[in-house]
Each structure stands twice: as structure tokens, then as C-alpha cells.
Coordinates of C-alpha atoms in Angstrom, one line a residue:
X2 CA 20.4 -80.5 66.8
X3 CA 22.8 -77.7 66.5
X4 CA 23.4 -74.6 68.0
X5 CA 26.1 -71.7 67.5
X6 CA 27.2 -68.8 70.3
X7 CA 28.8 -65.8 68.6
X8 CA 29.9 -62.1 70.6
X9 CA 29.3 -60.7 67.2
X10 CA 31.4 -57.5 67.8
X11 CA 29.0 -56.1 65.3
X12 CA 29.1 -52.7 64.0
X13 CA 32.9 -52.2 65.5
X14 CA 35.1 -54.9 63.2
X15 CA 37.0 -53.5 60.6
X16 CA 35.6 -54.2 57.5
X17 CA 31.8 -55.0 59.2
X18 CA 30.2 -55.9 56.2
X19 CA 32.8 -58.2 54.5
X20 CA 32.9 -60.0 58.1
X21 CA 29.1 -60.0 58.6
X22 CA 28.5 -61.6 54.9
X23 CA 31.1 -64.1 56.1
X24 CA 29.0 -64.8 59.4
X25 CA 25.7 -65.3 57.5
X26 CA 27.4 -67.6 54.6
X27 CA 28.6 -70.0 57.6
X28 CA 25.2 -69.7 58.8
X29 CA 23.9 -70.8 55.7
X30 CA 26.4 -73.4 55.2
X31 CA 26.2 -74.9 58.5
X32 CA 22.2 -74.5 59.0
X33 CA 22.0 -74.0 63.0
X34 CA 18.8 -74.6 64.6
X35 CA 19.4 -72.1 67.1
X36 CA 21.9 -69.2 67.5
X37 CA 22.5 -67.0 70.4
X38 CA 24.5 -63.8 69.4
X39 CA 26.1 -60.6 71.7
X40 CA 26.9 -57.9 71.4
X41 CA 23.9 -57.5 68.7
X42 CA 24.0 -53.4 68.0
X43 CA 22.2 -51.1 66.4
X44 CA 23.5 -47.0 65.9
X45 CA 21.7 -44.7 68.3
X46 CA 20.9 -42.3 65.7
X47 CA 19.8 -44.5 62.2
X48 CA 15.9 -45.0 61.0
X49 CA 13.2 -47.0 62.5
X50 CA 13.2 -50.8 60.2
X51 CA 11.0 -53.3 59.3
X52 CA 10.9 -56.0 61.6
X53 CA 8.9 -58.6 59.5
X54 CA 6.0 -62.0 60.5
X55 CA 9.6 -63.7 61.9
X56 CA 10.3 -61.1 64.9
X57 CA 9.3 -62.1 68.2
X58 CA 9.5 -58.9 70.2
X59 CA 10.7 -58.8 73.7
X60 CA 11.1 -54.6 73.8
X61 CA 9.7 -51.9 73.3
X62 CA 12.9 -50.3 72.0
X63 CA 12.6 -49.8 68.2
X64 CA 14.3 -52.3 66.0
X65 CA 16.6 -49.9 63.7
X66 CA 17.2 -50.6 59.9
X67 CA 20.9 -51.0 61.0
X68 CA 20.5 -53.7 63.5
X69 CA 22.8 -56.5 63.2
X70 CA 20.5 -59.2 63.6
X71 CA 17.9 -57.6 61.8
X72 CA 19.9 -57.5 58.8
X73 CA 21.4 -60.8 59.4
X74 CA 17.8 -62.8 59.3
X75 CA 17.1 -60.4 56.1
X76 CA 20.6 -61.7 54.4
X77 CA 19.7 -65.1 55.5
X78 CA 15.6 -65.0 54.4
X79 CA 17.1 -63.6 51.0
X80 CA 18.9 -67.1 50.4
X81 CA 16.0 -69.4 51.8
X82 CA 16.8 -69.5 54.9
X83 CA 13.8 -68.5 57.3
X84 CA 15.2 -67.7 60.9
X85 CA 12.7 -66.7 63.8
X86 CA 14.4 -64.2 66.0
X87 CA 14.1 -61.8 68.9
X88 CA 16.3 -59.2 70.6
X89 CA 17.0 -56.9 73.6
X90 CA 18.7 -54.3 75.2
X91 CA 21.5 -54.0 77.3
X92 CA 23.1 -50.5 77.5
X93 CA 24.4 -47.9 75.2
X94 CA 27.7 -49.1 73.9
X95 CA 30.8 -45.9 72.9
X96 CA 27.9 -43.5 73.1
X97 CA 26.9 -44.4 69.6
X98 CA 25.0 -48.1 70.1
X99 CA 21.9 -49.4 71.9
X100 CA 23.8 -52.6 72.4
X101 CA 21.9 -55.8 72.8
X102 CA 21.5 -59.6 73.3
X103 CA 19.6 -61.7 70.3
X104 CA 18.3 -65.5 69.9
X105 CA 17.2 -67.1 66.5
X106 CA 15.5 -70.2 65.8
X107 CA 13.8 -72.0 63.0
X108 CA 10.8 -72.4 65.2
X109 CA 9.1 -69.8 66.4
X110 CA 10.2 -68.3 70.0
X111 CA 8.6 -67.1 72.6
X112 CA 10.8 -64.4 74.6
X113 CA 11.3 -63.3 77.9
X114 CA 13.9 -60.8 78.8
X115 CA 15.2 -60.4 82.9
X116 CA 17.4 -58.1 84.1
X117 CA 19.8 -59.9 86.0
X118 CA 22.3 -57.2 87.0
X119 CA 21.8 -54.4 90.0
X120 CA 22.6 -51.8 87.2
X121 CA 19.6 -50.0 85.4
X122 CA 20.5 -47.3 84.0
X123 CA 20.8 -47.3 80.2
X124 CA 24.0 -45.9 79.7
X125 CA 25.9 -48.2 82.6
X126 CA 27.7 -50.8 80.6
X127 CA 27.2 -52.9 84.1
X128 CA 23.2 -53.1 82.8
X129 CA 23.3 -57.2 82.2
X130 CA 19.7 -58.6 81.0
X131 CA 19.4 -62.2 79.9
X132 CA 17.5 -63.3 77.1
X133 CA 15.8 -66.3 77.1
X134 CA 13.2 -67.8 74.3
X135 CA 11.5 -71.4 74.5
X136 CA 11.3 -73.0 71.5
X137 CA 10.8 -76.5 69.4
X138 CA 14.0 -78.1 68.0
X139 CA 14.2 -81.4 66.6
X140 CA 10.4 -81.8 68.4
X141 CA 11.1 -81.1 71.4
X142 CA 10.4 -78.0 74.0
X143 CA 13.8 -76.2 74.6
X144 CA 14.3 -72.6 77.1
X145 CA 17.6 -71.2 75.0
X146 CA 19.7 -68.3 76.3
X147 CA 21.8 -65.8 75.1
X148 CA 23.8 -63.9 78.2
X149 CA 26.8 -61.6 78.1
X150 CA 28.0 -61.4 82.0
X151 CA 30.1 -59.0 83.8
X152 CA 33.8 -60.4 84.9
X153 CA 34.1 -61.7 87.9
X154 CA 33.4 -59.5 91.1
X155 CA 30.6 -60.2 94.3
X156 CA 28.9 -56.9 92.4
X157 CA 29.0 -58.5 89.0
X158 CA 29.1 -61.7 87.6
X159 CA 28.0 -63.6 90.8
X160 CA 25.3 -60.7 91.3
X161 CA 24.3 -61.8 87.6
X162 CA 24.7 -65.2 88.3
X163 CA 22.4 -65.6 91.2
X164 CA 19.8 -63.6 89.5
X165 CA 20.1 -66.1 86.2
X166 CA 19.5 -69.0 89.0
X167 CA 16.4 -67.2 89.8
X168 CA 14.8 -66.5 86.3
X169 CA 15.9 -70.5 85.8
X170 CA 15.4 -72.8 88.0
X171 CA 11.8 -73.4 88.0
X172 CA 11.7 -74.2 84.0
X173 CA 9.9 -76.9 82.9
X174 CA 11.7 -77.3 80.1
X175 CA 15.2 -78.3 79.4
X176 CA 17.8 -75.5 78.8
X177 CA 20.7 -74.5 76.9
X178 CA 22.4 -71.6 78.5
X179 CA 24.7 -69.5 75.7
X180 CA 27.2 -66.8 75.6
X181 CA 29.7 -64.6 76.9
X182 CA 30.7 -65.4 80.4
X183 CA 34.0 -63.5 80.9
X184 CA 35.1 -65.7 83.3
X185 CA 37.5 -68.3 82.0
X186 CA 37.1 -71.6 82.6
X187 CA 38.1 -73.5 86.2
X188 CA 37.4 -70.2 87.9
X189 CA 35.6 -69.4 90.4
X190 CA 33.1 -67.9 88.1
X191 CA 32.8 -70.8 86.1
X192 CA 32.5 -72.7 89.3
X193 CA 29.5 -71.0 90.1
X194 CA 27.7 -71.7 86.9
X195 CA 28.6 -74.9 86.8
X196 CA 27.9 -76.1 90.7
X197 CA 24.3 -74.4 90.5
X198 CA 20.9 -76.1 91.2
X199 CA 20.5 -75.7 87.5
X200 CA 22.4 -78.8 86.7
X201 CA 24.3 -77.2 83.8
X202 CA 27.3 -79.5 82.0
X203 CA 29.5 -77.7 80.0
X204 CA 29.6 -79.3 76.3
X205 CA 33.5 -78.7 75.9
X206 CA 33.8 -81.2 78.9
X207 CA 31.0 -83.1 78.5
X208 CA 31.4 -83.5 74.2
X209 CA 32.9 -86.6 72.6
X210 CA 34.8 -84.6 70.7
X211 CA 36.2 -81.9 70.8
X212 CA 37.8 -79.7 67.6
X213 CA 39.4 -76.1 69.1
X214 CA 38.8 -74.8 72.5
X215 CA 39.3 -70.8 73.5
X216 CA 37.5 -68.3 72.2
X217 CA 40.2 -65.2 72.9
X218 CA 44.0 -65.2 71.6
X219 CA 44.7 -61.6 71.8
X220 CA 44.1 -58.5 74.1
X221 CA 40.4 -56.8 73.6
X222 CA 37.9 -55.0 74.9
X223 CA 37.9 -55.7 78.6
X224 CA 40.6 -57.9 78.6
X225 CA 43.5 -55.6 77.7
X226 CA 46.1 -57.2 79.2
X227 CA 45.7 -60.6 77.6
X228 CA 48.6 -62.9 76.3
X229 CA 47.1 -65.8 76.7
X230 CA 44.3 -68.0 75.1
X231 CA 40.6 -67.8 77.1
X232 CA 38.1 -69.9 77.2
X233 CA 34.9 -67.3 77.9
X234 CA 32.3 -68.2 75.7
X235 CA 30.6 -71.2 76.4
X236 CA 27.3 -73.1 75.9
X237 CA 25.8 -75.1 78.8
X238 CA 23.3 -77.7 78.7
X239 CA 20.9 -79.6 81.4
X240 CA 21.3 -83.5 81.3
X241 CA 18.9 -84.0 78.3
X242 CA 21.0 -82.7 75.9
X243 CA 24.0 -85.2 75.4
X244 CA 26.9 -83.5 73.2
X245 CA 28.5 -85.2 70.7
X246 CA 30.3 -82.7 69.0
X247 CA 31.9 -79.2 70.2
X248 CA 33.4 -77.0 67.4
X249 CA 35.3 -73.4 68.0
X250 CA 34.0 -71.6 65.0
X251 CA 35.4 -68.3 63.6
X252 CA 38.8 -69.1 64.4
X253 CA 40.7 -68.7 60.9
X254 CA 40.5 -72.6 60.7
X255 CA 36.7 -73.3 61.3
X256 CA 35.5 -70.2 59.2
X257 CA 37.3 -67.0 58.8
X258 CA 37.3 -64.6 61.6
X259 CA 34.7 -62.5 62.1
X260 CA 34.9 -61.2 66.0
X261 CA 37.3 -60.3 68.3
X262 CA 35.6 -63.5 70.1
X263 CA 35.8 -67.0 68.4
X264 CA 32.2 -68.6 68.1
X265 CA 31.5 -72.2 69.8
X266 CA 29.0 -74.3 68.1
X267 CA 27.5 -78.1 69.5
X268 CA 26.0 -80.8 68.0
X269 CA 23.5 -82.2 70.0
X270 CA 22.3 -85.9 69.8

């Protein structure tokens, strides 16, 4: 089993279409069975597109022709690879986005958005949702999420946190929580997630190996004042799920960059 988290950045790279063609050749190269994506946008103003049999909706917010993650699974379908996939919104990003959250899967998902932040209005970039999708992978049952959390603050991220707990911790199925936690690791954020009654291990730790480790090296978007390297994206697992490989991805050495974030991926036993 294998499984890739990406803050995509999509849309607001320079040169967006060289890097996305570089995303979906990895893709194709390294033939995930599950990917959870952020930052997943689509522009405000383009035309309504055609979703396709592999969309598993979760909204009732159109699915543009210019959606990342639309256009990725077309790119991918194109070169025979068939990607189930579903997506939600966050908030309006730079007042030209509807900003979202996106799973795929080679099995078919079904989708359940919650919103796990206090913020509801569309255009409060505080407006956190987490998107969750149970699925089969290597025959087995699995709840995957995609999450992109607020830094840490008693509003925020533990607000967001708490409210994940909630939407969580009566599955009956194993998880694999993904994403962008903006919260580096051994804080108290981190803490939080990884001291909860959802028994979450984080693979970095947990892996028997280990190639990379941060996912930020320079100042961006929300962190600013950055000099250093930050472990923020992250993909947490319940006990089943024994790592035996963890992989920074998107780095200039694992696959070019794409992001202003560096992707993690995890082999699974």
C-alpha cells in the first residue's frame, strides 16, 4: 500500500502547468493507491466541467473545467491510469479561488465532508472542513483524510483539532489522517494530534526508514518569517497500518519541485 500527501499550491506556482505535468508523471510513475491533495483550486470565475463515472461528490459547489484535481484525474485517465476522486470547499482563496481539499483512490470512495472550524463564512480563510472518504486498498476497508489546519492558536488548530476527534473517533474502520498541519513537529500542536483517543502514530517516527524529512525550506504563505526547515505535512496512521517506508517527495531530489510544500509519501505493509 501506498499513499502520497501533496499542498499542491495549485493554480499559484510559476509555471502551473509545467509543474502540474510534473506532479501527474510521478503519479504515474509511482502508482499511489491513495492521495490526499490541498490546496486543490479552481478560479471563481471559469466554466462549469465535466466531472465523469470516477467523481464521488461531496458538494454541491460546481466542479469547474479548471479544477486542479479535476484535470489531474483527466491527465492521469488519458495514460491508463483510472483514479476515483472527490473534492470540497474550504474558502475563497486571493479573491480569485474556491479553494478546496481532494482525496483519490483506485477504489471507489465514499465521501463525507465536516466542518471542523468555528469559521463559516466562505470568504474567511479560517473556514477549515475535513475531508474524509472510506475506501478498499489492498482489500481492506480504510477512512482516508485529507485536512489543511489553521496554525496553532486555542481558536484554531486545537478548535480544528477537537472537532477532527469528534468526526473520528467512533470509525469502524482504520484511518490514515493526511495533510497540512501547520504545526511543526514536537509542538504542542503536534502533541495534540498525536496524544488523542484516536491512537494516531506518525509514519516519519514510526517508519523503518526514513529518506528526507521537512516539508518547508524557505519562507511562504503563512510562514513568512521562515529560515528554517518544517516538518508540517504529515500522514498519520491507526495501529493497523505498520510503515515501512517514509519518502519526502517533491523535494528537487525525490521528484522535481512542484509546491511551495514538499509532498510525503508511505509505504504501507
Amino acid at each position: 500500500m501506498k499513499v502520497l500527501t501533496l499542498n499542491t499550491h495549485s493554480w499559484m506556482e510559476e509555471n502551473p502547468e509545467e509543474k502540474f505535468e510534473q506532479l501527474a508523471e510521478m503519479i504515474l510513475k509511482e502508482n499511489y493507491d491513495v492521495i490526499a491533495l490541498q490546496e486543490v483550486n479552481q478560479r471563481i470565475n471559469s466554466e462549469p466541467g465535466i466531472t465523469g463515472d470516477l467523481y464521488c461528490p461531496t458538494t454541491d459547489m460546481t466542479i469547474h473545467e479548471d479544477n486542479f484535481v479535476l484535470r489531474l484525474v483527466d491527465y492521469l485517465a488519458a495514460n491508463d491510469a483510472e483514479y476515483y476522486w472527490t473534492w470540497t470547499f474550504c474558502h475563497i482563496g486571493y479573491k480569485k479561488f474556491h479553494e478546496g481539499l481532494a482525496l483519490l483512490s483506485k477504489n471507489p470512495i465514499l465521501p463525507k465532508d465536516y466542518l471542523v472550524a468555528q469559521f463559516e463564512d466562505a470568504e474567511d480563510h479560517r473556514r477549515r472542513p475535513l475531508l474524509t472518504g472510506l475506501t478498499e486498498i489492498d482489500g481492506q476497508m480504510v477512512r482516508v483524510c485529507s485536512g489543511h489546519y489553521s496554525w496553532w492558536s486555542q481558536e484554531g488548530f486545537v478548535v480544528e483539532w477537537q472537532k477532527t476527534v469528534a468526526a473520528l473517533k467512533d470509525s469502524e474502520y482504520p484511518l490514515i489522517v493526511m495533510g497540512d498541519f501547520n504545526n511543526p513537529a514536537d509542538t504542542e500542536g503536534y502533541q495534540l494530534v498525536t496524544t488523542s483517543e484516536l491512537g494516531l502514530h506518525d509514519t516519519f517516527v514510526s517508519s523503518k526508514q526514513q529518506i528526507g524529512s521537512y516539508t518547508v525550506s524557505k519562507a511562504i504563505d503563512g510562514w513568512k518569517d521562515n529560515k528554517g526547515q518544517l516538518r508540517i505535512d504529515y500522514i498519520f496512521a491507526t495501529e493497523e497500518f505498520v510503515p515501512e517506508t517514509y519518502q519526502v517527495m517533491f523535494d528537487g531530489i525525490s521528484g522535481p519541485v512542484v509546491s511551495d510544500h514538499f509532498g510525503v509519501a508511505v509505504v504501507f505493509n
